[in-house]
Tab-separated table of C-alpha atoms and ligand atoms in Angstrom:
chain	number	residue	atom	x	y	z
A	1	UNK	CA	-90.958	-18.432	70.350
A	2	UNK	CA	-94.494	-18.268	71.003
A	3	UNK	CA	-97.389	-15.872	68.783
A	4	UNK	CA	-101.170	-14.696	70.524
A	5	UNK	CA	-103.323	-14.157	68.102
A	6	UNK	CA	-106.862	-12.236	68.856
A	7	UNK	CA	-108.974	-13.809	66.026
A	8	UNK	CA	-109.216	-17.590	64.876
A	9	UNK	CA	-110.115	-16.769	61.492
A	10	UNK	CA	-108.674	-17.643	57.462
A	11	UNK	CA	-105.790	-14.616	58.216
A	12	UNK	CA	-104.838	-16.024	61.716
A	13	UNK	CA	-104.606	-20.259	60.221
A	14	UNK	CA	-102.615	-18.481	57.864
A	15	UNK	CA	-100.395	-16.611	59.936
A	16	UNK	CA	-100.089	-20.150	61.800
A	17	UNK	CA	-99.091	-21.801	59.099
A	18	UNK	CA	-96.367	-19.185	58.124
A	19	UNK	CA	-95.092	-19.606	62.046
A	20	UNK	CA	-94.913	-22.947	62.074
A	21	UNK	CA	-91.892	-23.522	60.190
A	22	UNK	CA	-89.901	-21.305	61.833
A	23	UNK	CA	-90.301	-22.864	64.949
A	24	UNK	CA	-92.783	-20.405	66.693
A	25	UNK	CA	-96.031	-21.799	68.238
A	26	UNK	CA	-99.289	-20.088	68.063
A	27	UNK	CA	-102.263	-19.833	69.755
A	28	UNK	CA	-105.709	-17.841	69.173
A	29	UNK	CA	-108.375	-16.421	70.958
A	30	UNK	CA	-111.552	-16.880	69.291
A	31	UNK	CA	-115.378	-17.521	70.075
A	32	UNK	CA	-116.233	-19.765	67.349
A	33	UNK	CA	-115.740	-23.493	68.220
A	34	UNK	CA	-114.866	-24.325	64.544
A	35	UNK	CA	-113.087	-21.432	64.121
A	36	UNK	CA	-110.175	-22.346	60.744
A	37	UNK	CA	-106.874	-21.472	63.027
A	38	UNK	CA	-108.542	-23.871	65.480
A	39	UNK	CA	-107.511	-26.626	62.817
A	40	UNK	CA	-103.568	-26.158	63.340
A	41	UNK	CA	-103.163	-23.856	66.479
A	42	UNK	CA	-103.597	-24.053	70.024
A	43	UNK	CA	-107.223	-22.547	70.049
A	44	UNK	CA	-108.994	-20.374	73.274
A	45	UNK	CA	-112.498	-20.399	72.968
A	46	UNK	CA	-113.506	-17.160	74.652
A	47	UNK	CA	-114.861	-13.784	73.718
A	48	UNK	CA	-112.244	-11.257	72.715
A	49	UNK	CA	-112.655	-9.006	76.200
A	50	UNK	CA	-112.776	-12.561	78.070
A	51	UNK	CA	-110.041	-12.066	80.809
A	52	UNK	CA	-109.236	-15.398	81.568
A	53	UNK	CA	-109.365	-15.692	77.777
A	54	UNK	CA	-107.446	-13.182	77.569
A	55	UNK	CA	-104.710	-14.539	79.498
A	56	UNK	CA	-104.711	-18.141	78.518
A	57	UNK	CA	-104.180	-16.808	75.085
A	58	UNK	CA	-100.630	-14.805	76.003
A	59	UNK	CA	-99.628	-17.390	78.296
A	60	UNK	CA	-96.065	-18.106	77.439
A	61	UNK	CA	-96.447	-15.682	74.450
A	62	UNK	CA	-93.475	-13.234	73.460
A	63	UNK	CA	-96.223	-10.908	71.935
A	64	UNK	CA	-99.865	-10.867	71.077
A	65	UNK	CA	-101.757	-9.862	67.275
A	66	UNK	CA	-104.329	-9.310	66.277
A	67	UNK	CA	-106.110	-10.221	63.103
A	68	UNK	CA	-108.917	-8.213	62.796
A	69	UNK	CA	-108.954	-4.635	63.672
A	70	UNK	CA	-112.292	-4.529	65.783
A	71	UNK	CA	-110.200	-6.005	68.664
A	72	UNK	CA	-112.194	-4.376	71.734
A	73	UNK	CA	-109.896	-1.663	73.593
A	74	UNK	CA	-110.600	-3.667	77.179
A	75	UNK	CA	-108.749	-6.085	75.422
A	76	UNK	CA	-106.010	-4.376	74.394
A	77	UNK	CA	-105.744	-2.713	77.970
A	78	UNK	CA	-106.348	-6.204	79.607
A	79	UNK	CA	-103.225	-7.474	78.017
A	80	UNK	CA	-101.378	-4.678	78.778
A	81	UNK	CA	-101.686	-4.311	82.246
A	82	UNK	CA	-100.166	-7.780	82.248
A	83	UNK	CA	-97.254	-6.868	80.781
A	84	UNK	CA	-97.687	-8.604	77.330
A	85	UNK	CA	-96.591	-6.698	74.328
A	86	UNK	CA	-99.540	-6.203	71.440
A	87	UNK	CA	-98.021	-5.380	67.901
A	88	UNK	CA	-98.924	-3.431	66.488
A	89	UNK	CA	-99.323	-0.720	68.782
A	90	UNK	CA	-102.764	0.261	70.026
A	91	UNK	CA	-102.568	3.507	67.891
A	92	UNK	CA	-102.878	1.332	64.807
A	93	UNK	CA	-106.351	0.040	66.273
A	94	UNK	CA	-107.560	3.351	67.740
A	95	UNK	CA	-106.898	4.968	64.117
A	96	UNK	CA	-107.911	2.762	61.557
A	97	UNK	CA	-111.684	1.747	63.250
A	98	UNK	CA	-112.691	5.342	62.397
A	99	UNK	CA	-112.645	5.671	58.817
A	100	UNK	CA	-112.851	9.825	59.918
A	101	UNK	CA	-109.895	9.128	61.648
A	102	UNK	CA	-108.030	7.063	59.272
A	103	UNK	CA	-108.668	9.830	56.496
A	104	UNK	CA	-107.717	12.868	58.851
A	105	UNK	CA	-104.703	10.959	59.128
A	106	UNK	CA	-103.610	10.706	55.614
A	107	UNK	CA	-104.527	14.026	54.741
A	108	UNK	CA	-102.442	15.401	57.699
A	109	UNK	CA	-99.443	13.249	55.999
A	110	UNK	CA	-100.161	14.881	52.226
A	111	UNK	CA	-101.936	11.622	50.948
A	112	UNK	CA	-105.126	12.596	48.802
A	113	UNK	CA	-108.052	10.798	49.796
A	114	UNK	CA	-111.756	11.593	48.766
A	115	UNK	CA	-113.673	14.692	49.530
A	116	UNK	CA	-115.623	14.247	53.149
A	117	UNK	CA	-117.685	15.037	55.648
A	118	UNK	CA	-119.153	13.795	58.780
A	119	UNK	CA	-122.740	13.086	59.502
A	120	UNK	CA	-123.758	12.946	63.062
A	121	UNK	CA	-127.549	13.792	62.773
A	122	UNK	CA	-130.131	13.897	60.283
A	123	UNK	CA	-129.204	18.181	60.156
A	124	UNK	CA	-125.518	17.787	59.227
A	125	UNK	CA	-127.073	16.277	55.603
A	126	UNK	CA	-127.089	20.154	53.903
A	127	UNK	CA	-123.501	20.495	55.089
A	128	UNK	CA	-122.400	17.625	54.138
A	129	UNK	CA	-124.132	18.092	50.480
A	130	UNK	CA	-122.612	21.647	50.111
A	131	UNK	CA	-119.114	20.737	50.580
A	132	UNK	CA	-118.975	17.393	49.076
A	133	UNK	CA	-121.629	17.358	46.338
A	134	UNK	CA	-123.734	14.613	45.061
A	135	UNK	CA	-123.290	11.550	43.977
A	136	UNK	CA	-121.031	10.245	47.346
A	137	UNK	CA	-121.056	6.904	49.588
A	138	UNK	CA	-122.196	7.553	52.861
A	139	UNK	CA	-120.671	4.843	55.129
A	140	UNK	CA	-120.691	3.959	58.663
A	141	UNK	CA	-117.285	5.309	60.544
A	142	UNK	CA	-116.923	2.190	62.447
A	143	UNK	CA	-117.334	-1.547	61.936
A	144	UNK	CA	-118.017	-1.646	58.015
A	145	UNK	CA	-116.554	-4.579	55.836
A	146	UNK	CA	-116.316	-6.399	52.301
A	147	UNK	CA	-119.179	-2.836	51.149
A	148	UNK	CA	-120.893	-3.353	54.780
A	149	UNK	CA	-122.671	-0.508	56.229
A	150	UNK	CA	-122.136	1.601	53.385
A	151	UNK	CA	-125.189	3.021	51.104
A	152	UNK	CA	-124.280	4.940	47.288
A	153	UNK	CA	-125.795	8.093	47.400
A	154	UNK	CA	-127.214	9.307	43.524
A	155	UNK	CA	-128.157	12.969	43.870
A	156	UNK	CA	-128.887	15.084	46.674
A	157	UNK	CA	-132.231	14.133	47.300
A	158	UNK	CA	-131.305	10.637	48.429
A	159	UNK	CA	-128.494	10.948	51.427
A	160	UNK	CA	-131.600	11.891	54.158
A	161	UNK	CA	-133.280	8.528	53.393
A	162	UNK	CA	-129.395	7.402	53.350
A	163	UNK	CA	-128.628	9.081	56.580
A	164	UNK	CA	-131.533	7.196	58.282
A	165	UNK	CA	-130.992	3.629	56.854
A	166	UNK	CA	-127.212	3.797	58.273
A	167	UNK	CA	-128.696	4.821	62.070
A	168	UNK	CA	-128.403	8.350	61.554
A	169	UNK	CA	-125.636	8.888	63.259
A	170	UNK	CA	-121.413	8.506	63.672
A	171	UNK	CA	-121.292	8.472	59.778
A	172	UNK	CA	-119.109	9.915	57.075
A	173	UNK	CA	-120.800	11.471	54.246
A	174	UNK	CA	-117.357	10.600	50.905
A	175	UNK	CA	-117.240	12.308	47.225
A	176	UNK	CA	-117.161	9.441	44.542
A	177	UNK	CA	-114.556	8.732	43.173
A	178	UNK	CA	-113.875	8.201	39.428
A	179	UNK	CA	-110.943	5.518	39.515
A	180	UNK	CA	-110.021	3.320	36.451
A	181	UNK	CA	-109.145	0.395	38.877
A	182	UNK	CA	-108.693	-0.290	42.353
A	183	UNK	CA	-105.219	-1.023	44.104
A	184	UNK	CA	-103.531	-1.595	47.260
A	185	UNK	CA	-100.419	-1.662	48.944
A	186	UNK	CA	-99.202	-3.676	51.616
A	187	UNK	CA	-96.462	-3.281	53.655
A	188	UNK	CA	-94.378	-5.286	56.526
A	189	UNK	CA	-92.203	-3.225	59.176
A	190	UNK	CA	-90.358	-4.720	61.393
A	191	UNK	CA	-89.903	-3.370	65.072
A	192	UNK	CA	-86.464	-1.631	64.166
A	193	UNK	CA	-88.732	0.096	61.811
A	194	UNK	CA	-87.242	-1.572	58.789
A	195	UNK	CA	-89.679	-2.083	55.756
A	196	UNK	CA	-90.771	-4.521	53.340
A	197	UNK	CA	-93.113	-3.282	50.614
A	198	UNK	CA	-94.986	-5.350	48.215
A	199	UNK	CA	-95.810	-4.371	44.586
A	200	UNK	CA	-98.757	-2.475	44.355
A	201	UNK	CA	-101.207	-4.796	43.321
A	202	UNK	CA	-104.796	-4.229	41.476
A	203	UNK	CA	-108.437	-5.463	43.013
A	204	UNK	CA	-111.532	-6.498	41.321
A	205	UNK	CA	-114.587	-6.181	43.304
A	206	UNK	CA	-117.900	-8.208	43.129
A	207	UNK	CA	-120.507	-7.135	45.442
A	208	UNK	CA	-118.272	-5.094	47.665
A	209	UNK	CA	-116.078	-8.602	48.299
A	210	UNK	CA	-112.813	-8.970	46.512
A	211	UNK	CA	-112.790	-10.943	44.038
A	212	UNK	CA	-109.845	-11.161	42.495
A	213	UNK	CA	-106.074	-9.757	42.992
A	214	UNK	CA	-103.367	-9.036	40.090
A	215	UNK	CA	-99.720	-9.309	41.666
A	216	UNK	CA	-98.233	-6.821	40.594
A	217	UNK	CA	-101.013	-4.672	39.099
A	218	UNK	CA	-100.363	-4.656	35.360
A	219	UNK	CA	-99.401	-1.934	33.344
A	220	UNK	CA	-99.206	0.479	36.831
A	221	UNK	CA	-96.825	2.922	35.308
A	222	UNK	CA	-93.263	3.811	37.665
A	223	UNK	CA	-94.754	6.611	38.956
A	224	UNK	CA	-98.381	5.683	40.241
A	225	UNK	CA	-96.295	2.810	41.698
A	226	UNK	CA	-93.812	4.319	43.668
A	227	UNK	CA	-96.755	6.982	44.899
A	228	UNK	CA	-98.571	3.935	45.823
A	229	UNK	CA	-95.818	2.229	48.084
A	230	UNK	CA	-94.710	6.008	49.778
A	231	UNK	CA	-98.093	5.852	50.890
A	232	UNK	CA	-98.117	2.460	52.044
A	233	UNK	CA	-95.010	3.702	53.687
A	234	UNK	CA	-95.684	6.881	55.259
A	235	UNK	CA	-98.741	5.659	56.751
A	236	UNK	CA	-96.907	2.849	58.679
A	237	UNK	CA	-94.416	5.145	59.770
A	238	UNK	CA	-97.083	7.668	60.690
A	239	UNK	CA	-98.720	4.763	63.290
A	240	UNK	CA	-95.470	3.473	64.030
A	241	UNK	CA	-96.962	0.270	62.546
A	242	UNK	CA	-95.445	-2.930	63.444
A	243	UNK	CA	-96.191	-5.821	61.341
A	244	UNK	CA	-98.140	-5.765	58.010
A	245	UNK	CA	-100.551	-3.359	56.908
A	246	UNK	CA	-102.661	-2.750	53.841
A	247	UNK	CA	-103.720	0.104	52.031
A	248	UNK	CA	-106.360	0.477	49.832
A	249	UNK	CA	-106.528	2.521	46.754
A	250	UNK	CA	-107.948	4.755	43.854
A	251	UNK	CA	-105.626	4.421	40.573
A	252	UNK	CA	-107.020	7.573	38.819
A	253	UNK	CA	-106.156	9.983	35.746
A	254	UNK	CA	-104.819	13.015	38.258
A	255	UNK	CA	-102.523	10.051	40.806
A	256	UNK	CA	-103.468	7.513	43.421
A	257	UNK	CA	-106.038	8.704	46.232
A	258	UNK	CA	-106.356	6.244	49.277
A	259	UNK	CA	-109.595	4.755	50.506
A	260	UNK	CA	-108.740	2.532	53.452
A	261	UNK	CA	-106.512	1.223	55.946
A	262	UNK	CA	-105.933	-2.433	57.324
A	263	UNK	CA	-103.805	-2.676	60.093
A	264	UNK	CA	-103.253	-6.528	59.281
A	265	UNK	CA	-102.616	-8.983	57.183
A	266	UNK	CA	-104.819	-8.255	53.887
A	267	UNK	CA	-106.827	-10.429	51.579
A	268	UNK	CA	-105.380	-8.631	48.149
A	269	UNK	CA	-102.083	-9.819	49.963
A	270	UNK	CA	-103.121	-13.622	49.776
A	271	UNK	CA	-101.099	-14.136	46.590
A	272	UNK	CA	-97.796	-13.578	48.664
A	273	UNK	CA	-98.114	-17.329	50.073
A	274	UNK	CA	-96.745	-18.914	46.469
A	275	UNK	CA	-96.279	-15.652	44.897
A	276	UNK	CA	-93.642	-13.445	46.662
A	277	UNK	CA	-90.350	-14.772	48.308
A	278	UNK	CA	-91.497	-13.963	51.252
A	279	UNK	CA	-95.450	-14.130	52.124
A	280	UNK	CA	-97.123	-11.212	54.162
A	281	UNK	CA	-98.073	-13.634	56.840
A	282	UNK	CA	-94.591	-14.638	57.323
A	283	UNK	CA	-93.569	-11.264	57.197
A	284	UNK	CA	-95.737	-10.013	59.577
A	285	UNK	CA	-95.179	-12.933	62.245
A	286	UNK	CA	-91.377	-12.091	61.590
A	287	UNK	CA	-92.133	-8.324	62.094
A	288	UNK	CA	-94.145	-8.700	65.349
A	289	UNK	CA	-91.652	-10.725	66.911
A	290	UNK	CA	-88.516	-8.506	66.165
A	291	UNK	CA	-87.105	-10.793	63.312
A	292	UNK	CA	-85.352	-9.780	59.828
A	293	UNK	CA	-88.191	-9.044	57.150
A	294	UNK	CA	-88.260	-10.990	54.126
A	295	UNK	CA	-88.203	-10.094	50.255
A	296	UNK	CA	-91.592	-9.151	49.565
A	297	UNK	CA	-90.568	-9.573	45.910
A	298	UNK	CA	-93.304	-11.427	43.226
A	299	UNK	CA	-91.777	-14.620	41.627
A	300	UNK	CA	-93.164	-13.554	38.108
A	301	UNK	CA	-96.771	-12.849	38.440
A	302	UNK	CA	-99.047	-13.688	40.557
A	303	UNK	CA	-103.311	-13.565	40.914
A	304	UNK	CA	-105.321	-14.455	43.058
A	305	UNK	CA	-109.146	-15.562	42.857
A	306	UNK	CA	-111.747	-15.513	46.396
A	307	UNK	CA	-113.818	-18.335	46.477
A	308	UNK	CA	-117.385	-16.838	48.021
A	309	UNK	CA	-120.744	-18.607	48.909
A	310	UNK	CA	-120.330	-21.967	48.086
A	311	UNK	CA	-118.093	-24.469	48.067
A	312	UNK	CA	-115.263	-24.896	45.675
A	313	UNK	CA	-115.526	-27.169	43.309
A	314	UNK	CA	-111.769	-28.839	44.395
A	315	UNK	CA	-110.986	-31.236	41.628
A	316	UNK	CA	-112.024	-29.013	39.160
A	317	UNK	CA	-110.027	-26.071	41.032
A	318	UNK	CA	-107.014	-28.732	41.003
A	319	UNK	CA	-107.171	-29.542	37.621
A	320	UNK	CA	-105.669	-26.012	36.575
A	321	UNK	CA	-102.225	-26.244	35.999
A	322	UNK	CA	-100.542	-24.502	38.929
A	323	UNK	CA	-103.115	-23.904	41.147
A	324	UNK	CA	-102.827	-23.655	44.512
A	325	UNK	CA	-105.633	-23.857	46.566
A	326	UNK	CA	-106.445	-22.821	50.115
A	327	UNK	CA	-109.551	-23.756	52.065
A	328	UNK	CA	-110.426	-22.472	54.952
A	329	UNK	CA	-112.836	-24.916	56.356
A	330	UNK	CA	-115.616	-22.694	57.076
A	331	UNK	CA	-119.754	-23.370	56.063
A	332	UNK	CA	-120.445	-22.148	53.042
A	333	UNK	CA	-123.095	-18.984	53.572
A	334	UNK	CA	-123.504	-15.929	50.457
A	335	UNK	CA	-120.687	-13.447	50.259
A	336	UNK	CA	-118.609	-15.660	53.315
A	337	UNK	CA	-114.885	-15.925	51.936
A	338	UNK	CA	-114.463	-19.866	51.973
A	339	UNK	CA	-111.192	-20.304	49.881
A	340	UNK	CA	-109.018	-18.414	47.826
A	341	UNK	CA	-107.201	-19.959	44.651
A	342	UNK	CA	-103.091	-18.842	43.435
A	343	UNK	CA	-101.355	-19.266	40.284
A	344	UNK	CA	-98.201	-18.150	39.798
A	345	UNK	CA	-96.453	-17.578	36.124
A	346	UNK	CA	-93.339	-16.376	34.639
A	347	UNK	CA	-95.337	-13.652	32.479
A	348	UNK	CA	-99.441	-12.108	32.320
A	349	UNK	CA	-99.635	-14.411	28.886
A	350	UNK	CA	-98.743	-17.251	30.569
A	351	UNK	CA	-100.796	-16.296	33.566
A	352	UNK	CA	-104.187	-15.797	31.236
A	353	UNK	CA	-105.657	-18.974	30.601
A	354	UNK	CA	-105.836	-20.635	34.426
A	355	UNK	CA	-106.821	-17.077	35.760
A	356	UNK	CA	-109.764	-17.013	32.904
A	357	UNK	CA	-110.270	-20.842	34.100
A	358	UNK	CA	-110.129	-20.255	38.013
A	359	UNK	CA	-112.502	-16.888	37.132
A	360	UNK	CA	-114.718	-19.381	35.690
A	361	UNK	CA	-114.730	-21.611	38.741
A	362	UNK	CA	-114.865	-18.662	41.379
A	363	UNK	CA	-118.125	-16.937	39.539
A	364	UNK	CA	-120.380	-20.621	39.582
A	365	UNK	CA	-119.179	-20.561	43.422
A	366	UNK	CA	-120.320	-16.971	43.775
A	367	UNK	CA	-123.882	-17.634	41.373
A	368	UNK	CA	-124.752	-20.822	43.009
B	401	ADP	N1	-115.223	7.390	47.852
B	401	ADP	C1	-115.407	6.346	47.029
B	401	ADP	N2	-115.478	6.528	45.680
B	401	ADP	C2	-115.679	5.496	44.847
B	401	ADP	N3	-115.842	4.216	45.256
B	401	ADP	C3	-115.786	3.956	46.569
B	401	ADP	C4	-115.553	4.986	47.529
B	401	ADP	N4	-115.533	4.439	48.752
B	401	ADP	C5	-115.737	3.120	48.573
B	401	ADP	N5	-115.901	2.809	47.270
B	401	ADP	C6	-116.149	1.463	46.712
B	401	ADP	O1	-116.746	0.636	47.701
B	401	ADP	C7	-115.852	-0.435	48.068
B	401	ADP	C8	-115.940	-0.708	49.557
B	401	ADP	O2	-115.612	0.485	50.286
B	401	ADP	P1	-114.529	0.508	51.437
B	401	ADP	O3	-114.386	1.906	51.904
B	401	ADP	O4	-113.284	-0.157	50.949
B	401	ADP	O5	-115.231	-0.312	52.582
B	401	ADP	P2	-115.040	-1.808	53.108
B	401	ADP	O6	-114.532	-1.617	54.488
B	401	ADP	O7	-116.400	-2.386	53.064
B	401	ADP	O8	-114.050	-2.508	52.221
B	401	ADP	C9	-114.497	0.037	47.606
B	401	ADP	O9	-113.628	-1.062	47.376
B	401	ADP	C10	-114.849	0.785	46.332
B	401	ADP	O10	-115.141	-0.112	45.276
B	402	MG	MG1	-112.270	-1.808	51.503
């Protein structure tokens, strides 16, 4: 079998990696040159809405994905009117670029997500105020990332300046949440619309990157656990998802309210490589391409700490006991994701000391 893969990035030379020992070939469409999936897959270098890209890419492909969700919709179409099959499904895109859209969504399904309002000039701001209140995050709607395009909003007074920095327009004025921790959930279905849900896990945060991922999130009592997967659940069913997505969300005193959606592989889903039976890369490429899912089941427990900025410091990285280290071959630049470090334990005590150790390592990477 043969994968397309829009996107050359870390998630797509994993994905590769995942395919290639079950036989399936990949290749990847991407601009970049040096692009990490370049390293192990057949690489295209074109621009996403390149059609003779475009078609090199699915030539001899069973399916194309996608691992980034700002695939352009002339893509999409492109591909399409060729007869090649994109998983997941266009609505997944169309959806979960809007971040209005993705919330009208989940709120139409019964999921809480945070009080909101949207900002299309500088005159919806007294609106916006009245029914969502101050302090809030104004964000763009489209094309935000890792706390991109996104400004925190104090008290009133501030969200016109706000309003202005972000463009002043096609933005979405959110309530703040008070959340103890941050979570997500990711979750594989397959194209009979079988499942595979991972353990909630729980995400730390340092400058709007991820940081670091606990697999499963400790101490997440039964109930704000199985809330957490339904909703992992009922939005894939609600896009007809096919493949992995990712949710991201609030752990808070009154239940679990949901920020985002992914409609890909997920970086708080790294862990699954050494840390699950099955990995979410594997489990997507088996998804896509109409296999059996895999247990999504964690091997113990499982973290896993982003390497940002700088380069790792290997041998020091390699001198944990148990880590496992992934580089993805990129220049180092501040806040780029260049490599993310697992460890894997049979319990949280004997998980402490290399996480406090690879914490260590990942913070001088981040400060240098
Ligand atoms: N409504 C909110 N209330 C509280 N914190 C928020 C809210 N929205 C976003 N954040 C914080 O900002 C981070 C980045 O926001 P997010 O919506 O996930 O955008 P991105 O696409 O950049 O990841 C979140 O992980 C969370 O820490
Ligand atoms: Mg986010």
């Amino acid at each position: 079998m043969r994968l397309g893969i829009l996107g050359g990035g870390q998630l797509a030379w994993m994905l590769a990696q995942s395919a290639e020992p079950l036989g399936v070939s990949v290749a990847v469409l991407d601009p970049s040159p040096d692009c990490a999936a370049g390293r192990i897959a057949d690489h295209v270098v074109a621009a996403y809405d390149d059609p003779a890209g475009l078609d090199e890419v699915s030539k001899g492909a069973d399916v194309v994905t996608y691992e980034f969700e700002n695939v352009p919709a002339a893509a999409v179409t492109r591909l399409a009117e060729h007869g090649m099959p994109v998983l997941p499904f266009p609505a997944s895109l169309t959806i979960t670029q809007d971040r209005a859209r993705e919330k009208e969504l989940m709120s139409g399904l019964g999921i809480k997500v945070a009080p909101y309002a949207l900002i299309d000039s500088a005159d919806d701001a007294a609106a916006a105020l009245e029914a969502v209140g101050a302090p809030g995050i104004l964000k763009t709607r489209r094309l935000g990332y890792d706390g991109k395009g996104q400004v925190r909003v104090k008290s009133a007074d501030d969200l016109p300046a706000a309003i202005a920095e972000l463009g002043g327009t096609d933005l979405i004025y959110e309530g703040l949440i008070a959340f103890t921790r941050e979570l997500s959930v990711v979750v594989a279905r397959g194209t009979d619309g079988s499942l595979a849900v991972y353990p909630p896990v729980e995400n730390e945060h340092r400058d709007g990157i991820l940081a670091c991922t606990l697999a499963p999130a400790p101490d997440l009592s039964a109930e704000h656990a199985e809330a957490a997967q339904a909703i992992g659940v009922a939005v894939a069913e609600a896009l007809d998802h096919i493949g992995v997505l990712c949710v991201e969300l609030f752990d808070t005193a009154e239940g679990i309210v949901a920020n985002e959606i992914a409609p890909r592989v997920h970086n708080s889903g790294h862990w699954s490589i050494e840390g699950a039976v099955t990995s979410q890369f594997e489990n997507h490429v088996r998804g896509v391409l109409g296999l059996p899912l895999g247990d999504p089941s964690v091997r113990g427990v499982a973290a896993m700490v982003n390497i940002v900025g700088t380069e790792p410091d290997l041998a020091a990285l390699l001198a944990i006991p148990g880590a496992s280290v992934h580089t993805y071959g990129k220049a180092p630049r501040t806040g780029r994701k260049l490599a993310h470090v697992t460890l894997v334990a049979d319990s949280a005590e004997a998980l402490a000391v290399p996480l406090a150790q690879a914490r260590v390592l990942c913070d001088a990477a981040w400060d240098a």
